[in-house]
CSV table of C-alpha atoms in Angstrom, one decimal:
chain,number,residue,atom,x,y,z
Y,224,MET,CA,-3.0,-41.4,-4.8
Y,225,HIS,CA,-1.2,-39.6,-7.8
Y,226,LEU,CA,-1.8,-36.0,-7.9
Y,227,THR,CA,-0.3,-32.8,-9.8
Y,228,LEU,CA,0.2,-29.8,-7.5
Y,229,GLU,CA,1.0,-26.5,-9.0
Y,230,PHE,CA,2.0,-23.4,-7.3
Y,231,GLY,CA,2.0,-19.8,-8.8
Y,232,GLY,CA,1.7,-16.1,-7.9
Y,233,GLY,CA,4.8,-16.3,-6.1
Y,234,LEU,CA,4.0,-19.4,-4.0
Y,235,GLU,CA,6.5,-21.6,-5.9
Y,236,LEU,CA,9.3,-19.5,-4.1
Y,237,LEU,CA,8.2,-21.3,-1.0
Y,238,CYS,CA,9.0,-24.8,-2.5
Y,239,GLY,CA,12.3,-24.3,-4.2
Y,240,SER,CA,10.9,-22.2,-7.2
Y,241,VAL,CA,9.5,-25.5,-8.6
Y,242,LYS,CA,6.0,-24.7,-9.9
Y,243,THR,CA,4.9,-28.2,-10.9
Y,244,HIS,CA,5.1,-31.0,-8.5
Y,245,SER,CA,4.1,-34.8,-9.4
Y,246,VAL,CA,3.3,-36.4,-6.0
Y,247,ASP,CA,2.1,-39.6,-4.5
Y,248,VAL,CA,-0.2,-38.9,-1.6
Y,249,LYS,CA,-1.4,-41.8,0.6
Y,250,SER,CA,-4.4,-41.1,2.6
Y,251,GLU,CA,-4.5,-41.4,6.5
Y,252,PRO,CA,-4.5,-45.2,7.7
Y,253,GLY,CA,-8.0,-46.1,8.1
Y,254,GLU,CA,-9.4,-43.2,6.0
Y,255,HIS,CA,-10.4,-44.3,2.7
Y,256,GLU,CA,-10.5,-40.9,0.8
Y,257,LEU,CA,-8.3,-38.1,0.7
Y,258,LYS,CA,-9.8,-34.6,1.2
Y,259,MET,CA,-8.2,-31.2,0.7
Y,260,ARG,CA,-7.8,-30.6,4.3
Y,261,ASP,CA,-5.5,-33.7,4.1
Y,262,LEU,CA,-3.8,-32.7,1.1
Y,263,LEU,CA,-3.0,-29.3,2.6
Y,264,SER,CA,-1.3,-30.5,5.8
Y,265,TRP,CA,0.6,-33.0,3.6
Y,266,THR,CA,1.8,-30.3,1.4
Y,267,LYS,CA,2.7,-27.9,4.2
Y,268,SER,CA,5.1,-30.8,5.8
Y,269,ASN,CA,6.2,-32.2,2.4
Y,270,LEU,CA,6.4,-29.6,-0.1
Y,271,ILE,CA,6.8,-26.1,1.7
Y,272,LYS,CA,10.3,-25.3,2.7
Y,273,GLU,CA,9.8,-22.0,3.9
Y,274,ARG,CA,7.4,-19.4,5.2
Y,275,PRO,CA,4.7,-21.8,5.7
Y,276,GLU,CA,2.6,-19.0,6.9
Y,277,MET,CA,2.4,-17.5,3.4
Y,278,PHE,CA,0.7,-20.6,2.4
Y,279,MET,CA,-1.5,-21.7,5.3
Y,280,LYS,CA,-3.2,-20.0,8.3
Y,281,GLY,CA,-5.2,-22.2,10.8
Y,282,ASN,CA,-6.2,-25.2,9.1
Y,283,THR,CA,-6.8,-23.6,5.7
Y,284,VAL,CA,-4.9,-21.7,2.9
Y,285,ARG,CA,-4.1,-18.4,3.9
Y,286,PRO,CA,-6.8,-16.0,2.7
Y,287,GLY,CA,-5.7,-14.5,-0.8
Y,288,VAL,CA,-4.5,-18.0,-1.8
Y,289,LEU,CA,-6.9,-19.1,-4.8
Y,290,VAL,CA,-7.4,-22.8,-5.1
Y,291,LEU,CA,-8.5,-24.6,-8.3
Y,292,ILE,CA,-9.0,-28.3,-8.4
Y,293,ASN,CA,-9.1,-29.4,-12.2
Y,294,ASP,CA,-9.3,-25.7,-13.1
Y,295,CYS,CA,-12.4,-25.3,-11.1
Y,296,ASP,CA,-12.7,-22.8,-8.0
Y,297,TRP,CA,-12.4,-24.9,-4.8
Y,298,GLU,CA,-15.1,-22.8,-3.3
Y,299,LEU,CA,-17.5,-24.4,-5.9
Y,300,CYS,CA,-16.4,-27.9,-4.9
Y,301,GLY,CA,-16.5,-28.1,-1.3
Y,302,GLY,CA,-13.4,-26.3,-0.1
Y,303,LEU,CA,-11.6,-28.4,2.6
Y,304,ASP,CA,-14.2,-31.1,2.3
Y,305,THR,CA,-13.5,-31.7,-1.3
Y,306,GLU,CA,-12.5,-35.4,-1.9
Y,307,LEU,CA,-9.8,-35.9,-4.2
Y,308,GLU,CA,-9.4,-38.3,-7.0
Y,309,GLU,CA,-6.7,-40.1,-8.9
Y,310,LYS,CA,-4.9,-37.9,-11.3
Y,311,ASP,CA,-6.5,-34.7,-9.9
Y,312,VAL,CA,-4.6,-31.4,-10.7
Y,313,VAL,CA,-4.5,-28.9,-7.7
Y,314,VAL,CA,-3.5,-25.5,-8.2
Y,315,PHE,CA,-2.5,-22.9,-5.5
Y,316,ILE,CA,-2.1,-19.3,-6.6
Y,317,SER,CA,-1.2,-16.2,-4.4
Y,318,THR,CA,-3.0,-12.9,-5.1
Y,319,LEU,CA,-0.8,-11.3,-2.3
Y,320,HIS,CA,2.0,-10.2,-4.4
Y,321,GLY,CA,2.4,-7.0,-6.1
Y,322,GLY,CA,0.7,-6.0,-9.2
B,50,MET,CA,-10.7,-31.4,-17.1
B,51,GLU,CA,-14.2,-32.6,-17.8
B,52,ASP,CA,-14.9,-35.5,-15.4
B,53,GLY,CA,-14.9,-38.9,-17.4
B,54,ASN,CA,-16.4,-40.7,-14.5
B,55,ALA,CA,-19.2,-38.3,-13.6
B,56,SER,CA,-21.9,-41.1,-14.0
B,57,ALA,CA,-19.9,-43.6,-11.8
B,58,ARG,CA,-19.8,-41.2,-8.9
B,59,PRO,CA,-21.7,-38.1,-8.3
B,60,ARG,CA,-18.5,-35.9,-8.2
B,61,ARG,CA,-18.2,-32.6,-6.6
B,62,ALA,CA,-18.6,-29.9,-9.2
B,63,THR,CA,-20.1,-32.0,-11.8
B,64,GLY,CA,-23.8,-30.8,-12.4
B,65,ARG,CA,-23.0,-27.4,-11.2
B,66,LEU,CA,-23.9,-25.3,-14.0
B,67,CYS,CA,-23.1,-21.8,-14.9
B,68,SER,CA,-25.6,-19.5,-13.5
B,69,ILE,CA,-25.6,-17.2,-16.7
B,70,CYS,CA,-25.4,-19.6,-19.6
B,71,ASN,CA,-27.0,-22.5,-17.7
B,72,GLN,CA,-25.0,-24.6,-20.2
B,73,ARG,CA,-21.3,-25.1,-19.2
B,74,LYS,CA,-19.6,-26.2,-16.0
B,75,ALA,CA,-19.3,-23.5,-13.3
B,76,ALA,CA,-15.5,-22.6,-13.1
B,77,LEU,CA,-15.5,-19.9,-10.2
B,78,LYS,CA,-17.4,-18.1,-7.7
B,79,ARG,CA,-17.8,-14.5,-8.2
B,80,PRO,CA,-16.8,-12.7,-5.0
B,81,LYS,CA,-19.0,-9.8,-5.9
B,82,THR,CA,-22.1,-11.7,-6.6
B,83,LEU,CA,-21.7,-15.0,-5.2
B,84,GLU,CA,-22.6,-16.3,-8.7
B,85,GLN,CA,-21.3,-19.6,-10.1
B,86,ILE,CA,-20.3,-18.9,-13.5
B,87,CYS,CA,-18.4,-20.8,-16.3
B,88,ARG,CA,-15.2,-19.6,-17.6
B,89,GLU,CA,-16.5,-17.8,-21.1
B,90,CYS,CA,-19.1,-16.1,-19.1
B,91,PHE,CA,-16.7,-14.9,-16.6
B,92,TYR,CA,-14.7,-13.3,-19.4
B,93,SER,CA,-17.5,-11.6,-20.7
B,94,VAL,CA,-19.0,-10.3,-17.4
B,95,PHE,CA,-15.4,-9.3,-16.2
B,96,GLU,CA,-14.6,-7.3,-19.5
B,97,ASP,CA,-18.0,-5.7,-19.8
B,98,GLU,CA,-18.2,-4.7,-16.2
B,99,ILE,CA,-14.6,-2.8,-17.0
B,100,HIS,CA,-16.1,-1.2,-20.1
B,101,SER,CA,-19.1,-0.1,-18.2
B,102,VAL,CA,-16.9,1.5,-15.5
B,103,ILE,CA,-14.9,3.3,-18.3
B,104,VAL,CA,-18.2,4.4,-20.2
B,105,ASP,CA,-20.1,5.6,-16.9
B,106,ASN,CA,-17.3,7.6,-15.5
B,107,ASN,CA,-16.2,9.1,-18.8
B,108,LEU,CA,-12.5,7.9,-18.3
B,109,PHE,CA,-11.4,8.5,-21.8
B,110,ARG,CA,-11.9,10.7,-24.8
B,111,PRO,CA,-11.4,9.4,-28.6
B,112,GLY,CA,-8.0,10.2,-29.8
B,113,GLU,CA,-6.3,10.3,-26.3
B,114,ARG,CA,-2.8,9.0,-26.0
B,115,VAL,CA,-2.9,6.5,-22.7
B,116,ALA,CA,-0.1,5.2,-20.9
B,117,VAL,CA,-0.6,1.7,-19.3
B,118,ALA,CA,1.5,1.8,-16.1
B,119,ALA,CA,3.2,-1.7,-16.5
B,120,SER,CA,5.1,-3.4,-13.8
B,121,GLY,CA,4.8,-7.0,-15.2
B,122,GLY,CA,2.9,-8.0,-12.2
B,123,LYS,CA,-0.6,-9.3,-12.4
B,124,ASP,CA,-2.9,-6.3,-12.2
B,125,SER,CA,-0.9,-4.3,-14.9
B,126,THR,CA,-0.5,-7.6,-17.1
B,127,VAL,CA,-4.4,-8.1,-17.1
B,128,LEU,CA,-4.9,-4.2,-17.3
B,129,ALA,CA,-2.8,-4.0,-20.5
B,130,TYR,CA,-4.3,-7.2,-22.0
B,131,VAL,CA,-8.0,-5.7,-21.0
B,132,MET,CA,-7.3,-2.2,-22.2
B,133,SER,CA,-6.1,-3.6,-25.5
B,134,GLN,CA,-9.0,-5.8,-26.0
B,135,LEU,CA,-11.6,-3.1,-25.1
B,136,ASN,CA,-9.9,-0.3,-27.1
B,137,CYS,CA,-10.5,-2.4,-30.4
B,138,ARG,CA,-13.7,-4.3,-29.6
B,139,HIS,CA,-15.7,-0.6,-28.6
B,140,ASN,CA,-13.6,1.7,-30.7
B,141,TYR,CA,-12.4,3.8,-27.9
B,142,GLY,CA,-9.8,5.2,-30.3
B,143,LEU,CA,-7.0,5.4,-27.9
B,144,ASP,CA,-3.4,5.2,-28.4
B,145,LEU,CA,-2.1,2.8,-26.0
B,146,PHE,CA,1.5,2.1,-24.9
B,147,LEU,CA,3.1,0.5,-21.9
B,148,LEU,CA,5.1,2.7,-19.4
B,149,SER,CA,7.3,0.9,-17.1
B,150,VAL,CA,9.7,2.5,-14.4
B,151,ASP,CA,13.2,0.5,-13.7
B,152,GLU,CA,13.9,1.3,-10.1
B,153,GLY,CA,17.1,-0.4,-10.6
B,154,ILE,CA,16.6,-3.4,-8.4
B,155,THR,CA,18.9,-6.4,-9.6
B,156,GLY,CA,17.0,-9.6,-9.4
B,157,TYR,CA,13.8,-8.1,-9.4
B,158,ARG,CA,13.0,-5.0,-11.7
B,159,ASP,CA,15.3,-6.6,-14.3
B,160,ASP,CA,13.4,-9.8,-14.4
B,161,SER,CA,9.9,-8.3,-14.2
B,162,LEU,CA,11.0,-5.8,-17.3
B,163,GLU,CA,11.5,-8.9,-19.3
B,164,THR,CA,7.9,-9.8,-18.6
B,165,VAL,CA,6.7,-6.4,-19.8
B,166,LYS,CA,9.1,-6.8,-22.9
B,167,ARG,CA,7.3,-10.0,-23.7
B,168,ASN,CA,3.8,-8.3,-23.2
B,169,GLU,CA,5.0,-5.8,-25.4
B,170,ILE,CA,5.2,-8.3,-28.2
B,171,GLU,CA,2.0,-10.2,-27.4
B,172,TYR,CA,-0.4,-7.3,-27.1
B,173,GLY,CA,1.4,-5.2,-29.6
B,174,LEU,CA,1.8,-2.3,-27.3
B,175,PRO,CA,5.1,0.0,-27.5
B,176,LEU,CA,6.9,0.0,-24.4
B,177,LYS,CA,8.8,3.0,-22.7
B,178,VAL,CA,11.2,2.2,-19.7
B,179,VAL,CA,11.9,5.3,-17.4
B,180,SER,CA,14.6,4.6,-14.9
B,181,TYR,CA,15.4,6.1,-11.6
B,182,LYS,CA,19.2,6.2,-12.5
B,183,ASP,CA,18.2,8.6,-15.4
B,184,LEU,CA,15.7,10.7,-13.6
B,185,TYR,CA,17.5,10.9,-10.3
B,186,GLY,CA,21.1,9.7,-10.6
B,187,TRP,CA,20.6,6.8,-8.1
B,188,THR,CA,19.3,3.3,-8.6
B,189,MET,CA,17.3,1.6,-5.7
B,190,ASP,CA,20.3,-0.7,-5.2
B,191,GLU,CA,22.5,2.4,-4.6
B,192,ILE,CA,20.1,4.0,-2.3
B,193,VAL,CA,19.8,0.9,0.0
B,194,LYS,CA,23.5,0.6,0.0
B,195,THR,CA,23.5,4.3,1.5
B,196,ILE,CA,20.5,4.2,3.8
B,197,GLY,CA,19.9,0.5,4.4
B,198,LEU,CA,16.8,-1.3,4.6
B,199,LYS,CA,14.7,1.2,6.8
B,200,ASN,CA,12.5,3.6,5.0
B,201,ASN,CA,14.0,2.5,1.3
B,202,CYS,CA,10.3,1.7,0.4
B,203,THR,CA,9.6,5.4,1.1
B,204,PHE,CA,12.1,6.4,-1.5
B,205,CYS,CA,11.0,4.0,-4.0
B,206,GLY,CA,7.1,4.9,-3.5
B,207,VAL,CA,8.0,8.5,-3.9
B,208,PHE,CA,10.4,8.4,-6.7
B,209,ARG,CA,7.9,5.9,-8.7
B,210,ARG,CA,5.3,8.1,-8.5
B,211,GLN,CA,7.1,10.9,-10.2
B,212,ALA,CA,9.1,8.6,-12.5
B,213,LEU,CA,5.5,7.4,-14.1
B,214,ASP,CA,4.3,11.1,-14.6
B,215,ARG,CA,7.7,12.0,-16.0
B,216,GLY,CA,8.0,9.3,-18.4
B,217,ALA,CA,4.3,10.0,-19.5
B,218,ALA,CA,4.9,13.6,-20.0
B,219,LEU,CA,8.0,12.5,-22.0
B,220,MET,CA,6.0,10.4,-24.2
B,221,GLU,CA,3.2,13.0,-24.5
B,222,ALA,CA,0.6,11.0,-22.9
B,223,ASP,CA,-2.9,12.4,-22.1
B,224,LYS,CA,-3.6,9.9,-19.1
B,225,ILE,CA,-2.2,7.0,-17.4
B,226,VAL,CA,-4.0,4.3,-16.4
B,227,THR,CA,-3.0,2.2,-13.2
B,228,GLY,CA,-4.0,-1.4,-12.2
B,229,HIS,CA,-5.2,-0.7,-9.0
B,230,ASN,CA,-8.1,-2.9,-7.8
B,231,ALA,CA,-11.0,-3.2,-5.4
B,232,ASP,CA,-8.9,-4.7,-2.7
B,233,ASP,CA,-6.1,-2.3,-3.1
B,234,ILE,CA,-8.6,0.7,-2.9
B,235,ALA,CA,-10.3,-0.8,0.0
B,236,GLU,CA,-6.8,-1.3,1.8
B,237,THR,CA,-5.9,2.3,1.2
B,238,VAL,CA,-9.0,3.4,2.8
B,239,LEU,CA,-8.5,1.5,6.0
B,240,LEU,CA,-5.0,2.8,5.9
B,241,ASN,CA,-6.0,6.3,5.6
B,242,ILE,CA,-8.4,6.0,8.5
B,243,LEU,CA,-5.8,4.3,10.6
B,244,ARG,CA,-3.2,7.1,9.8
B,245,GLY,CA,-5.9,10.0,10.1
B,246,ASP,CA,-4.8,11.2,6.7
B,247,ILE,CA,-7.9,13.1,5.7
B,248,ALA,CA,-6.7,14.6,2.6
B,249,ARG,CA,-5.8,11.0,1.1
B,250,LEU,CA,-8.9,9.6,2.6
B,251,SER,CA,-11.0,11.8,0.5
B,252,ARG,CA,-8.8,11.3,-2.7
B,253,CYS,CA,-7.9,7.6,-2.8
B,254,THR,CA,-11.6,6.5,-3.8
B,255,PHE,CA,-11.5,8.9,-6.9
B,256,ILE,CA,-11.4,6.9,-10.1
B,257,THR,CA,-9.4,9.5,-11.8
B,258,THR,CA,-7.1,12.0,-9.9
B,259,GLY,CA,-5.0,14.9,-10.8
B,260,GLU,CA,-7.4,16.2,-13.2
B,261,ASP,CA,-6.2,19.6,-12.5
B,262,GLY,CA,-2.8,18.7,-13.3
B,263,PRO,CA,-1.0,18.0,-16.6
B,264,ILE,CA,-1.7,14.2,-16.8
B,265,PRO,CA,-4.6,12.7,-14.9
B,266,ARG,CA,-4.6,9.1,-13.7
B,267,CYS,CA,-7.4,6.6,-13.6
B,268,LYS,CA,-8.2,3.3,-12.3
B,269,PRO,CA,-10.4,1.1,-14.4
B,270,PHE,CA,-10.2,-1.7,-11.9
B,271,LYS,CA,-11.4,0.2,-9.1
B,272,TYR,CA,-14.2,-2.4,-8.9
B,273,SER,CA,-12.5,-5.5,-10.0
B,274,TYR,CA,-11.9,-7.9,-7.3
B,275,GLU,CA,-8.1,-9.2,-7.2
B,276,LYS,CA,-9.6,-12.7,-7.1
B,277,GLU,CA,-11.0,-12.3,-10.3
B,278,ILE,CA,-7.8,-10.4,-11.9
B,279,VAL,CA,-5.9,-13.4,-10.8
B,280,MET,CA,-8.2,-16.0,-12.1
B,281,TYR,CA,-8.7,-14.2,-15.5
B,282,ALA,CA,-4.7,-14.2,-15.9
B,283,TYR,CA,-4.7,-17.8,-14.8
B,284,PHE,CA,-7.5,-18.9,-17.5
B,285,LYS,CA,-6.1,-16.6,-20.2
B,286,LYS,CA,-2.5,-17.9,-19.2
B,287,LEU,CA,-1.6,-14.3,-19.1
B,288,ASP,CA,2.2,-13.9,-18.6
B,289,TYR,CA,3.0,-12.2,-15.4
B,290,PHE,CA,5.7,-11.9,-12.8
B,291,SER,CA,5.0,-12.6,-9.2
B,292,THR,CA,8.4,-12.3,-7.2
B,293,GLU,CA,8.3,-10.0,-3.9
B,294,CYS,CA,10.7,-7.2,-4.1
B,295,ILE,CA,13.9,-8.2,-2.5
B,296,TYR,CA,13.9,-5.2,-0.3
B,297,SER,CA,11.3,-6.2,2.4
B,298,PRO,CA,7.7,-5.5,1.7
B,299,ASN,CA,5.7,-2.7,3.5
B,300,ALA,CA,4.7,-4.3,6.5
B,301,TYR,CA,2.2,-1.8,7.7
B,302,ARG,CA,0.3,-2.3,4.4
B,303,GLY,CA,0.9,-5.9,4.9
B,304,PHE,CA,-1.6,-6.0,7.9
B,305,ALA,CA,-4.2,-4.0,6.3
B,306,ARG,CA,-4.1,-6.4,3.2
B,307,GLU,CA,-4.6,-9.5,5.3
B,308,PHE,CA,-7.3,-7.8,7.1
B,309,ILE,CA,-9.0,-7.3,4.2
B,310,LYS,CA,-8.5,-10.7,2.8
B,311,ASP,CA,-9.8,-12.2,6.1
B,312,LEU,CA,-13.0,-10.0,5.8
B,313,GLU,CA,-13.4,-11.0,1.9
B,314,ARG,CA,-13.5,-14.8,3.4
B,315,ILE,CA,-16.3,-14.1,5.8
B,316,ARG,CA,-18.2,-11.7,3.4
B,317,PRO,CA,-16.7,-10.8,0.0
B,318,ARG,CA,-19.0,-7.7,-0.4
B,319,ALA,CA,-17.1,-6.1,2.4
B,320,ILE,CA,-14.4,-4.8,-0.2
B,321,LEU,CA,-17.1,-3.1,-2.1
B,322,ASP,CA,-18.8,-1.7,0.8
B,323,ILE,CA,-15.4,-0.3,2.5
B,324,ILE,CA,-15.0,1.6,-1.0
B,325,LYS,CA,-18.4,2.7,-0.7
B,326,SER,CA,-17.7,4.1,2.6
B,327,GLY,CA,-14.6,5.9,1.5
B,328,GLU,CA,-16.5,7.4,-1.3
B,329,ASN,CA,-19.2,8.7,1.2
B,330,PHE,CA,-16.6,10.5,3.6
B,331,ARG,CA,-17.2,14.1,3.7
B,332,ILE,CA,-14.9,16.3,5.2
B,333,ALA,CA,-16.2,19.4,7.1
B,334,THR,CA,-15.9,22.7,5.2
B,335,SER,CA,-14.3,24.2,8.1
B,336,THR,CA,-11.4,21.9,7.9
B,337,LYS,CA,-8.1,23.2,6.7
B,338,MET,CA,-6.6,21.2,4.1
B,339,PRO,CA,-3.3,21.6,2.9
B,340,GLU,CA,-2.9,23.7,-0.1
B,341,GLN,CA,-1.6,22.3,-3.4
B,342,GLY,CA,1.3,24.3,-5.1
B,343,THR,CA,4.3,23.4,-7.1
B,344,CYS,CA,7.9,22.4,-6.1
B,345,VAL,CA,10.2,25.5,-6.3
B,346,ARG,CA,12.9,23.0,-7.7
B,347,CYS,CA,11.4,20.8,-10.0
B,348,GLY,CA,7.8,22.2,-10.7
B,349,TYR,CA,5.9,18.9,-9.6
B,350,ILE,CA,2.7,19.3,-7.7
B,351,SER,CA,3.5,19.7,-3.9
B,352,SER,CA,1.8,21.0,-0.9
B,353,GLN,CA,5.3,21.9,0.7
B,354,LYS,CA,8.1,24.1,-0.9
B,355,LEU,CA,10.0,21.3,-2.1
B,356,CYS,CA,8.1,18.1,-3.2
B,357,LYS,CA,9.0,15.0,-1.5
B,358,ALA,CA,11.3,13.5,-4.1
B,359,CYS,CA,13.3,16.6,-4.3
B,360,LEU,CA,13.6,16.6,-0.5
B,361,LEU,CA,14.6,12.8,-0.5
B,362,LEU,CA,17.0,13.5,-3.2
B,363,GLU,CA,18.7,16.3,-1.6
B,364,GLY,CA,19.0,14.4,1.8
B,365,LEU,CA,20.8,11.4,-0.5
B,366,ASN,CA,23.0,13.8,-2.2
B,367,ARG,CA,24.2,15.5,0.9
B,368,GLY,CA,24.6,12.4,2.9
B,369,LEU,CA,21.7,13.0,5.1
B,370,PRO,CA,19.4,10.4,3.9
B,371,LYS,CA,17.0,10.8,6.8
B,372,LEU,CA,16.0,14.2,5.4
B,373,GLY,CA,12.3,14.1,4.6
B,374,ILE,CA,11.5,10.8,6.2
B,375,GLY,CA,8.9,11.3,8.7
B,376,ARG,CA,5.9,13.7,8.7
B,377,THR,CA,6.1,17.3,7.6
B,378,ARG,CA,3.2,19.3,9.0
B,379,GLY,CA,2.4,22.7,7.9
B,380,SER,CA,4.2,24.9,5.1
B,381,ASN,CA,7.1,25.2,7.4
B,382,GLY,CA,7.8,21.3,7.5
B,383,VAL,CA,10.4,21.5,4.9
B,384,LYS,CA,12.3,24.6,6.3
B,385,LYS,CA,12.4,23.1,9.6
B,386,HIS,CA,13.7,19.8,8.2
B,387,VAL,CA,16.4,21.5,6.3
B,388,GLU,CA,17.5,23.8,9.2
B,389,HIS,CA,17.7,21.2,11.8
B,390,ARG,CA,18.7,18.4,9.5
B,391,ASN,CA,17.7,16.4,12.4
B,392,SER,CA,16.1,12.8,11.8
B,393,ASN,CA,12.5,12.6,12.7
B,394,THR,CA,12.0,9.1,13.7
B,395,GLU,CA,8.3,9.3,13.5
B,396,VAL,CA,6.3,6.4,11.3
B,397,SER,CA,7.8,7.0,8.0
B,398,ASP,CA,5.7,8.7,5.5
B,399,SER,CA,5.4,5.8,3.3
B,400,ASN,CA,3.3,6.8,0.2
B,401,LEU,CA,0.2,5.5,0.9
B,402,GLU,CA,-1.0,6.0,-2.8
B,403,SER,CA,1.2,3.5,-3.8
B,404,LYS,CA,1.4,-0.2,-3.2
B,405,GLN,CA,4.1,-2.0,-1.4
B,406,CYS,CA,7.6,-1.5,-2.9
B,407,GLY,CA,8.1,-2.7,-6.1
B,408,THR,CA,4.9,-2.7,-7.9
B,409,LEU,CA,4.2,0.1,-10.2
B,410,ASN,CA,0.6,0.9,-9.4
B,411,PHE,CA,-0.4,4.0,-7.7
């Protein structure tokens, strides 16, 4: 599945200072759909190069990291259980950096 | 971003309409109210709430010259943008300008100042930059070279507070506005409780401070959630800078921050509730509070003979950088420190009114 992932608010520093990543993610064998929880662990192992604790805490994003799927707050889409679709744009923004 | 195949599959957010206009697709969930609202309604409620806070608290008077403390970070960028909008829309009659402090941190502040310079042009607000080098004779880079990476945030925080005041005075400002948001204030309430700092605990929830001084400061974002500020900046595509200060962040504040964020996830109202609790603290009238005087050297407000900045500066200039680090208790604090010149290795007296090192808000 082709997806665009964007990192902002300082999170881009965890993945080589690259803000936008165009990626192909395969869902787990035997699973048909790709959920946000799968994408998070995929992102953690494939894109995050340093300080993964700034990105995730437990099985979800670290509190203070905002997630938008196609410019919609993921809290409205179902959070970790959101099913992703082809060409979705997922944005992660940290609010934890200074203001 | 609209779903083309909405009819084919009942997809996640489709069908969820904004609970205010009932017409457009909801784009975010408000932490304050848990409402699901669209972008346009979000802009309106976010700006209207700040306007109400400004009006209800009589933050400004027409004709005032107001310095927007601008670090280039998210809060101050959104603050500059919203203040400029509201000033025009509601005829506040304010003479707004951006005020930035250059701490002299290569690779950090020089980059964020570039962001502020872009804001200057975009928002049409004049910019004034005051530097540590000009005010104190030292850049943060030089200070770190001398004292290392321990306690450097104390220097930075103390110096920044005065730098903004001095810059504002130089520019003949009547007021300073800072981008402190609800999350910051809740965090400061908790920190002041943990540290048992009663004087600051009572002050930290005030929307305006320093009213008895020459240039009061106020926080129009006192009730604005960080999530909404960041969402606002994202949707409006405001240009802000978000790199962590290269000189380690303030760990103690970091713990409080993480705790607040954990609470918010469980119950978003917790942030406003903590602010409310902070506002309701009352100190027994029998409690002896430190008296506010002025620094004998520079005239800045201080409860000691020398203000913290002068004390720290004296230490730097005399090659005793630990002077002024640690708590000073009672009016003899300064004298004791100066006489003994001994380092006090207690918890460093980081400036709790300030955010972690590198940010410009107090």
